[in-house]
Every structure is written in C-alpha cells, then in structure tokens.
Short mmCIF file of C-alpha atoms and ligand atoms in Angstrom, two decimals:
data_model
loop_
_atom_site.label_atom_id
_atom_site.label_comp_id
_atom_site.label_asym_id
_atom_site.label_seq_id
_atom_site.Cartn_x
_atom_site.Cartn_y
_atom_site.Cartn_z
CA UNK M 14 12.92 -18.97 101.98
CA UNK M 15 10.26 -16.35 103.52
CA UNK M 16 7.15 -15.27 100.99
CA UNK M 17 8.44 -11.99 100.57
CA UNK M 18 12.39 -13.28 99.46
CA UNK M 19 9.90 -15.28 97.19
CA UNK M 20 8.32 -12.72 95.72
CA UNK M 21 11.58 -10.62 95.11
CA UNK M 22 12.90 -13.97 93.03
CA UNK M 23 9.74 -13.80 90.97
CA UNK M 24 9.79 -10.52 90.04
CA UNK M 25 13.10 -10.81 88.61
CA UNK M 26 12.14 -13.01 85.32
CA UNK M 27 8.83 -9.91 84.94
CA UNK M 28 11.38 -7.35 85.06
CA UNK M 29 13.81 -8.93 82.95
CA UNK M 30 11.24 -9.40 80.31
CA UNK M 31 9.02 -6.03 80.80
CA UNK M 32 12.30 -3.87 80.45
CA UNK M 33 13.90 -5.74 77.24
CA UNK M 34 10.88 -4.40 75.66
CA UNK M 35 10.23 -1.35 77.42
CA UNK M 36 13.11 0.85 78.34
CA UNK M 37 12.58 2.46 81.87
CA UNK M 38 11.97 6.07 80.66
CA UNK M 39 14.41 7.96 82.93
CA UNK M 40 18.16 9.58 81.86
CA UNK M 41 18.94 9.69 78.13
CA UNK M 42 16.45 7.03 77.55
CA UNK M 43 13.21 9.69 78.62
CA UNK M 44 10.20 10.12 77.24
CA UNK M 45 7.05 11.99 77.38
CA UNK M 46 3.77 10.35 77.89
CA UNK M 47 4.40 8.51 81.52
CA UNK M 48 2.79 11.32 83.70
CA UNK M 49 3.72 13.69 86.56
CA UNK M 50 7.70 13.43 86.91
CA UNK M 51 9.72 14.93 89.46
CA UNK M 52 13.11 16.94 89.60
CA UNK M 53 15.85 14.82 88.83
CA UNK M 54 17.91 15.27 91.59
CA UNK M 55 14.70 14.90 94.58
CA UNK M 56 14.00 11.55 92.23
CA UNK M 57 17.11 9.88 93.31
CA UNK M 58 16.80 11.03 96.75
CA UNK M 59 13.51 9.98 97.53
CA UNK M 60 13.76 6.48 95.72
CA UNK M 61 16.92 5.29 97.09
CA UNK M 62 16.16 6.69 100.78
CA UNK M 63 13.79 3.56 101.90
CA UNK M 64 17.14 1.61 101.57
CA UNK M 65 19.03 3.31 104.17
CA UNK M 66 16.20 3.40 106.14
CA UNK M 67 14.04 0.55 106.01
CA UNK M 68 16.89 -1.94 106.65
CA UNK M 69 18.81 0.70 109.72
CA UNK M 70 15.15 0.61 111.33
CA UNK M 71 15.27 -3.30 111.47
CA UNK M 72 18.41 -4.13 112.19
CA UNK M 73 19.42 -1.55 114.97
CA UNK M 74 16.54 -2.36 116.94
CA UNK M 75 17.43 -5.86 117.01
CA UNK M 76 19.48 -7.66 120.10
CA UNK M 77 22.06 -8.84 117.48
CA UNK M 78 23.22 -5.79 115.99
CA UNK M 79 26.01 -5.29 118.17
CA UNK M 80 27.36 -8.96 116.74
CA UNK M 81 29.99 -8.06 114.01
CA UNK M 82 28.94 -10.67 111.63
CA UNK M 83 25.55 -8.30 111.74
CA UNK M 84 26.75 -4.97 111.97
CA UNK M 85 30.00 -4.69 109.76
CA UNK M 86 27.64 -5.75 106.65
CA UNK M 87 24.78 -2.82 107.64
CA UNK M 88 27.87 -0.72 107.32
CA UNK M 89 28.85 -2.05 103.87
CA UNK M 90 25.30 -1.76 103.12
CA UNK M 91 24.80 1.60 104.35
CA UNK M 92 28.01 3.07 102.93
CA UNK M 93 26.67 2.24 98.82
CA UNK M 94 23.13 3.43 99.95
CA UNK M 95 24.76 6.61 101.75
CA UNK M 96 26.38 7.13 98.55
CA UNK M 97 23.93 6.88 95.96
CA UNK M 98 21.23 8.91 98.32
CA UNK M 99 22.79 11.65 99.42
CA UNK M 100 26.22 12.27 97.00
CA UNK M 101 25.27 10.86 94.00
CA UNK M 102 22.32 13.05 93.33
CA UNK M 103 24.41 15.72 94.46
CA UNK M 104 27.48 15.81 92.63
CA UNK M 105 25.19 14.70 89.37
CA UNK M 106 25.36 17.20 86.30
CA UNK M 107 21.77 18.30 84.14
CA UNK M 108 19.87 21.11 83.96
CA UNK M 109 16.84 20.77 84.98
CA UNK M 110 15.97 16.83 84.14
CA UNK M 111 12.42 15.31 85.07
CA UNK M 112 11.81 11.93 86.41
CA UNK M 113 9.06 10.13 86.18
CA UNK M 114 6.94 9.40 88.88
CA UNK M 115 6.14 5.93 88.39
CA UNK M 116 9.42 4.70 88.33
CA UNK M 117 10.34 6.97 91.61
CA UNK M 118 7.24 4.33 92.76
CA UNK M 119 8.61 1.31 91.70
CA UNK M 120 11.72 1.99 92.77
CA UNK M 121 10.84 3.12 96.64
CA UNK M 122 8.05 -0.23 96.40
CA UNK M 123 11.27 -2.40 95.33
CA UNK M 124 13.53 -0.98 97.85
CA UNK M 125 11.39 -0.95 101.16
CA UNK M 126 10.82 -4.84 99.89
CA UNK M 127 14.98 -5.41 99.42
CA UNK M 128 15.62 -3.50 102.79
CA UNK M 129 13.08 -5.40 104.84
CA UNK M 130 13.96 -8.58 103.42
CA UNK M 131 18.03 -8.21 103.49
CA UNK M 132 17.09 -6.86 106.90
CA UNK M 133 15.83 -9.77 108.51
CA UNK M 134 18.53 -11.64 106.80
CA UNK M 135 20.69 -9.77 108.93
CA UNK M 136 18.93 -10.85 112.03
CA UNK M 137 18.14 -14.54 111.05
CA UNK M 138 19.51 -16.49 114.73
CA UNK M 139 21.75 -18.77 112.85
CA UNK M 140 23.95 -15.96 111.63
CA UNK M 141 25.42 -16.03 115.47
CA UNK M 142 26.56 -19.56 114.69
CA UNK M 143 29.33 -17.52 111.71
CA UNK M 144 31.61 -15.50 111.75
CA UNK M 145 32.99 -12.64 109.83
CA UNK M 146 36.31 -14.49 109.31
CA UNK M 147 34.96 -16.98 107.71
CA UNK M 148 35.95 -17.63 103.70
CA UNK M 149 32.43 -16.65 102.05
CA UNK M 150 32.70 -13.60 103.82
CA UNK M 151 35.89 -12.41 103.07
CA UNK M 152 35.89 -13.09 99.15
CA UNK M 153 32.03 -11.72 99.21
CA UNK M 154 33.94 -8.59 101.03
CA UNK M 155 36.47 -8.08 98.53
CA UNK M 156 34.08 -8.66 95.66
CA UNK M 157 31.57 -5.71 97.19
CA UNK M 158 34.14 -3.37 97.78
CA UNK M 159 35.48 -4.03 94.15
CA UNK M 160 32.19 -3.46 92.41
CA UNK M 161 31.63 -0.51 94.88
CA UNK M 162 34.97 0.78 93.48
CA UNK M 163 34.24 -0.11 89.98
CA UNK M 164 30.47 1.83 90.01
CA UNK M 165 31.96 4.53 91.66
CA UNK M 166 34.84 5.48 89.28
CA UNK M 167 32.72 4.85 86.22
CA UNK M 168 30.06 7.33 87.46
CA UNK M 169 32.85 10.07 87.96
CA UNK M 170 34.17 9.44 84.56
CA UNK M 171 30.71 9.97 83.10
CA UNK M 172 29.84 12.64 85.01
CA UNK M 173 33.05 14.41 84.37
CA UNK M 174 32.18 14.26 80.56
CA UNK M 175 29.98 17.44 81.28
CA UNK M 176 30.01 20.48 81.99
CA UNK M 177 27.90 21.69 85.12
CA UNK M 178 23.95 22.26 84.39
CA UNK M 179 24.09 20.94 80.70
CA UNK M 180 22.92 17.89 79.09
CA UNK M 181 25.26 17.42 76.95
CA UNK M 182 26.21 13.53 76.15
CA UNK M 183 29.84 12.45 75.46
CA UNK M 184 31.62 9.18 74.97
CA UNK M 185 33.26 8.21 78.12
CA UNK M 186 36.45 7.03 78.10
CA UNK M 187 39.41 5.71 80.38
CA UNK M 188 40.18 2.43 82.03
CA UNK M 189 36.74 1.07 83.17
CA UNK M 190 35.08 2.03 79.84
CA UNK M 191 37.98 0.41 77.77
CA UNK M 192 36.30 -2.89 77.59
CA UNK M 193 32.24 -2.02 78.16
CA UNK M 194 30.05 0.58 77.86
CA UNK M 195 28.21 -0.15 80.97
CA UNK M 196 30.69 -0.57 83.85
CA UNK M 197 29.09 1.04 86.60
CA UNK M 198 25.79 -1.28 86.11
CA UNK M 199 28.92 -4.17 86.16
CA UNK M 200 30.10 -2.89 89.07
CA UNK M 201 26.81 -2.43 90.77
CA UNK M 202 25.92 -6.25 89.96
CA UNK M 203 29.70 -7.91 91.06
CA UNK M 204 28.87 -5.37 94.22
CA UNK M 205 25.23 -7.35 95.01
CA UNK M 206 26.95 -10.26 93.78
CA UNK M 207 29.61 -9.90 96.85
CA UNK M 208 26.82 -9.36 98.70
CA UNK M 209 24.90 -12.53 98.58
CA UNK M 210 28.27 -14.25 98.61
CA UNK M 211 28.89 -12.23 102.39
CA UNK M 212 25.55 -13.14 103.82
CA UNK M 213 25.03 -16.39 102.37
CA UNK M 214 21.58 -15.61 102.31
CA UNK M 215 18.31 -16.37 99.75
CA UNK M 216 17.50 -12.30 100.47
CA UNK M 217 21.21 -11.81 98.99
CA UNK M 218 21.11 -14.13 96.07
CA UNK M 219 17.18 -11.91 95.16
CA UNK M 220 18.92 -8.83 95.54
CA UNK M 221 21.83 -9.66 92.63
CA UNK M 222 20.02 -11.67 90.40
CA UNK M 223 17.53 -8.42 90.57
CA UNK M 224 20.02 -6.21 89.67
CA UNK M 225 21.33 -7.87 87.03
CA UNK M 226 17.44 -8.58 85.33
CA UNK M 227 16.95 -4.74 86.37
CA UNK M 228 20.25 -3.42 84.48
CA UNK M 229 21.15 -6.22 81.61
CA UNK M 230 18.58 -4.38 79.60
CA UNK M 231 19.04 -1.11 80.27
CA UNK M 232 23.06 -1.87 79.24
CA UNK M 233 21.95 -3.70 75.80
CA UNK M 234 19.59 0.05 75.42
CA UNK M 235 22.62 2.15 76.58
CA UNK M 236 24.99 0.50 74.31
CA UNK M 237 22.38 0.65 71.14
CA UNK M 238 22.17 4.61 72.17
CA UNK M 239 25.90 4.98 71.82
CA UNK M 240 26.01 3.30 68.93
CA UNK M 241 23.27 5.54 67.12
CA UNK M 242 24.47 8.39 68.69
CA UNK M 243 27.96 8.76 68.18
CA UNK M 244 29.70 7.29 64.46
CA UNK M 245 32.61 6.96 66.24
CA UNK M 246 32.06 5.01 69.28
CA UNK M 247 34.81 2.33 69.75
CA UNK M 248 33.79 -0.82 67.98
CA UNK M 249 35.56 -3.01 70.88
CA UNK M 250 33.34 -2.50 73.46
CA UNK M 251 31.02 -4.99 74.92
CA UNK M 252 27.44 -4.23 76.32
CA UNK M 253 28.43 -5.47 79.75
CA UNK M 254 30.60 -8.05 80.72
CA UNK M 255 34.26 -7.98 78.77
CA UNK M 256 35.41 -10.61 76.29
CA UNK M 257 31.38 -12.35 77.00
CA UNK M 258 28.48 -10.05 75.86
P1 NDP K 328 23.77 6.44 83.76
O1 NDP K 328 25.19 6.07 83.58
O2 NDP K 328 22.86 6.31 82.58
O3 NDP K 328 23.65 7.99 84.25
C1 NDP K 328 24.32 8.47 85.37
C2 NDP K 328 24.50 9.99 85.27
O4 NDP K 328 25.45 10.30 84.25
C3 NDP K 328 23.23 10.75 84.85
O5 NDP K 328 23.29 12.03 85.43
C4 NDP K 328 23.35 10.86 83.33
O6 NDP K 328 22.68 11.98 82.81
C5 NDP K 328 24.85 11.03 83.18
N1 NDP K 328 25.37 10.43 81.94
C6 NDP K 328 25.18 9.15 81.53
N2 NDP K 328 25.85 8.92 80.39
C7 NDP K 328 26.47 10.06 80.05
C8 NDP K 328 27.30 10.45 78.97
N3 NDP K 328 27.66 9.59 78.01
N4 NDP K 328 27.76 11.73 78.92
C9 NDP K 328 27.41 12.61 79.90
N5 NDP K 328 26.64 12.30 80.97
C10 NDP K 328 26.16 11.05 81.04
O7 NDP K 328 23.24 5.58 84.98
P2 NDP K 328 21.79 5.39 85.58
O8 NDP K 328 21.18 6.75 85.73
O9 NDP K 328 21.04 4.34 84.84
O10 NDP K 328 22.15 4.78 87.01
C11 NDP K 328 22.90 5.54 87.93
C12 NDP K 328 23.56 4.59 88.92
O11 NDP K 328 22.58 3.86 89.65
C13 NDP K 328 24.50 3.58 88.25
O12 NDP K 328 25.72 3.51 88.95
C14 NDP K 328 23.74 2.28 88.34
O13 NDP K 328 24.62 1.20 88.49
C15 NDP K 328 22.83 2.47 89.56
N6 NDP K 328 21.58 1.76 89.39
C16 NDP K 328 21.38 0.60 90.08
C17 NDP K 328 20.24 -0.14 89.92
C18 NDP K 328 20.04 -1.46 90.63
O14 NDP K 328 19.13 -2.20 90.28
N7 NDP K 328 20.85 -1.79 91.64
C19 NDP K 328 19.16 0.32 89.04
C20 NDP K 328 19.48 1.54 88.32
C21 NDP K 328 20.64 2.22 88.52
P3 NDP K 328 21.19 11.91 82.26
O15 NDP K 328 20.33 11.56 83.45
O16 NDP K 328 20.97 13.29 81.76
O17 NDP K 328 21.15 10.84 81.18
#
C-alpha cells in the first residue's frame, strides 16, 4: 500500500467521527457561521471536477491505457464523475442556495487525493497480468452499474419533488425510497463498493470505505430531519441499508 492510499484509509475513521458530531453544513442541513460560500450549482462543479481530471491526466498519458483491463474502468469511472460534474448540478432544483467554501475545499483536497491514487491503481504493471473477464471484475461491474443506477434514480425522484427555483422540501417516495430514506448515498457506496471489487485494489477498498464513513452520518442526520420535519413520514423506513439500520 503507497503513503498516500495510507493516508486516504486514515482519514476515514476522522471523518467518520468529525461528521457524527458535526453535520457537513451544505443542502438542508446549512448553516450560517462557516464563511464565504459559493453558488450552489458552481459548488458542485468545481468540487467534483478534480475527479474527472486528475485521474484522465494520469491514466491517458500512461503506455497502458490502451489495455482494456485499464481503460474500460476510466470509462466507468468517468461516466459517474461526468455525471455528477456536469448534469447533476445542472438539472438540480433551488433558488439561489450557497455553499460553503470550506467544504468546496475539502472536497476538491479529497478528490485530487482519490483521483491520483485510483489513478495509479489503474497503471500498477501487474494489472497486465488480469483481465477484464475475470470473476472479480464482472460481479464488481454489475455491482457499479447497479449502485450507479440506484443513485441515479433516487436523485431524480428527489429532485422531481420540486418545483423549478424553489426550496421547497417534500417526502420522496416510490420504489428506491420504499425501504430507506437515503438510497442514493446506498447506491453511491454499493457503486465504490463495485469498484474496489473491479480493481482489486487497496486505492479501491479507501475509496468505499470513505464513502461510506463520509455518508453513514449524513444518512442518520437526513433521516432525523425527516423525521422532525414531516409528522407523517413513513415509520418503515430505515436510515440506510433495508431490513439492517
Ligand atoms: P441530497 O439528497 O441531500 O440532495 C440532492 C438534491 O436534492 C439537492 O438539490 C437537494 O436540495 C435536493 N433535495 C434533497 N432532499 C429533498 C427533498 N426531500 N425534497 C426536495 N428536494 C430535495 O444529496 P446530497 O446533496 O448530500 O448529495 C448529492 C449526491 O452526491 C448524492 O447522490 C450522494 O450520493 C452524492 N455524494 C457522494 C459523496 C461521496 O462521498 N461519494 C459525498 C456526498 C454526496 P438542497 O440542496 O436544497 O437540500
């Protein structure tokens, strides 16, 4: 495992622990007091670009790109990233939300660290010695693009619960939300999860056990917020993972 995969493992535990206790003041769970912020929509742009870029400028100048068993997962890679740079801020409904700044930080410091370290990952020699027909691969491939699909219809769902430029909250409902109240962040950890699982990889394995220290308490906060918020928010629902927690 290289120092900086090491470091990405260690901050997992921090940021598990910081963000039960502090919720990371952005969406519905803002809050004055955490200085300059940014429009909401240029926030998600300009945190979530390092990812498509960081790991494309690695990997593509690199001999082994043009090996499928490198290439086919930048595309998997690239095809979330795409998404949740460019379209997700896009299509997203508010009026005229604020972000703040120091989290648009943190986030671009954690993702130029993820890119370059999934990058070289990538490009590690011994991944010419597999292939992407191998078993790991596939089920980590199905897994991704099942988490990809289960983030992706979750966010229209909740973004179809407003109208355009409002704020306005709703309950969402519908087959993904039947049985949490969080399944995009689900999706968006069984999608890492596949991951790891793909490129059998230590920078994998940082990457999904990040996400899930990054989002576990932001779903326990979410759920506690529909809970206060709404009397008549469907006792059945877990926080995150159905018939567990
Ligand atoms: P949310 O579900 O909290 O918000 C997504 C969008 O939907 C926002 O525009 C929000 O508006 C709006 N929204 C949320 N709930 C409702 C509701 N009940 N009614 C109406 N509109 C609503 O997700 P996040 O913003 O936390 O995250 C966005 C995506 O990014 C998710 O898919 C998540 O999985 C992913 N993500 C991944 C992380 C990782 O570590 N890999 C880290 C963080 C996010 P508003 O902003 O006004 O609240």
């Amino acid at each position: 495992m290289t120092g900086p995969v090491a470091i990405q493992f260690l901050l997992c535990p921090i940021v598990l622990v910081v963000l039960m206790f502090i919720t990371a003041p952005y969406g519905r769970h803002f809050t004055n007091g955490w200085g300059p912020r940014l429009d909401n929509r240029l926030a998600w742009f300009c945190m979530e670009l390092p990812a498509v870029a960081v790991i494309a400028w690695i990997v593509l100048q690199h001999p082994s790109a043009q090996q499928p068993i490198v290439w086919i997962p930048l595309v998997f890679w690239q095809f979330h990233y795409l998404y949740r740079t460019f379209l997700f801020p896009a299509l997203m409904r508010s009026s005229r939300k604020t972000f703040p700044g120091v989290v648009v930080l943190a986030a671009i410091a954690f993702n130029v660290l993820n890119g370059y370290n999934n990058a070289h990952a990538l490009i590690d020699p011994h991944r010419a010695e597999h292939s992407i027909m191998e078993l790991n691969f596939m089920l980590g491939a199905m897994l991704f693009w099942s988490g990809f699909a289960l983030h992706i219809s979750a966010d229209r769902i909740i973004r179809q619960l407003r109208p355009t430029r409002s704020d306005q909250y709703g309950i969402p409902r519908g087959l993904p939300f039947r049985w949490t109240s969080n399944p995009n962040y689900l999706g968006e950890i069984l999608q890492w999860t596949g991951w790891a699982i793909l490129i059998s990889a230590w920078a994998g394995w940082a990457f999904a056990l990040f996400t899930f220290c990054n989002l576990l308490p932001r779903a326990i906060s979410n759920h506690a917020w529909y809970e206060a918020r709404f009397p008549d928010y469907p006792k059945k629902r877990y926080v995150l993972i159905p018939g567990l927690f």
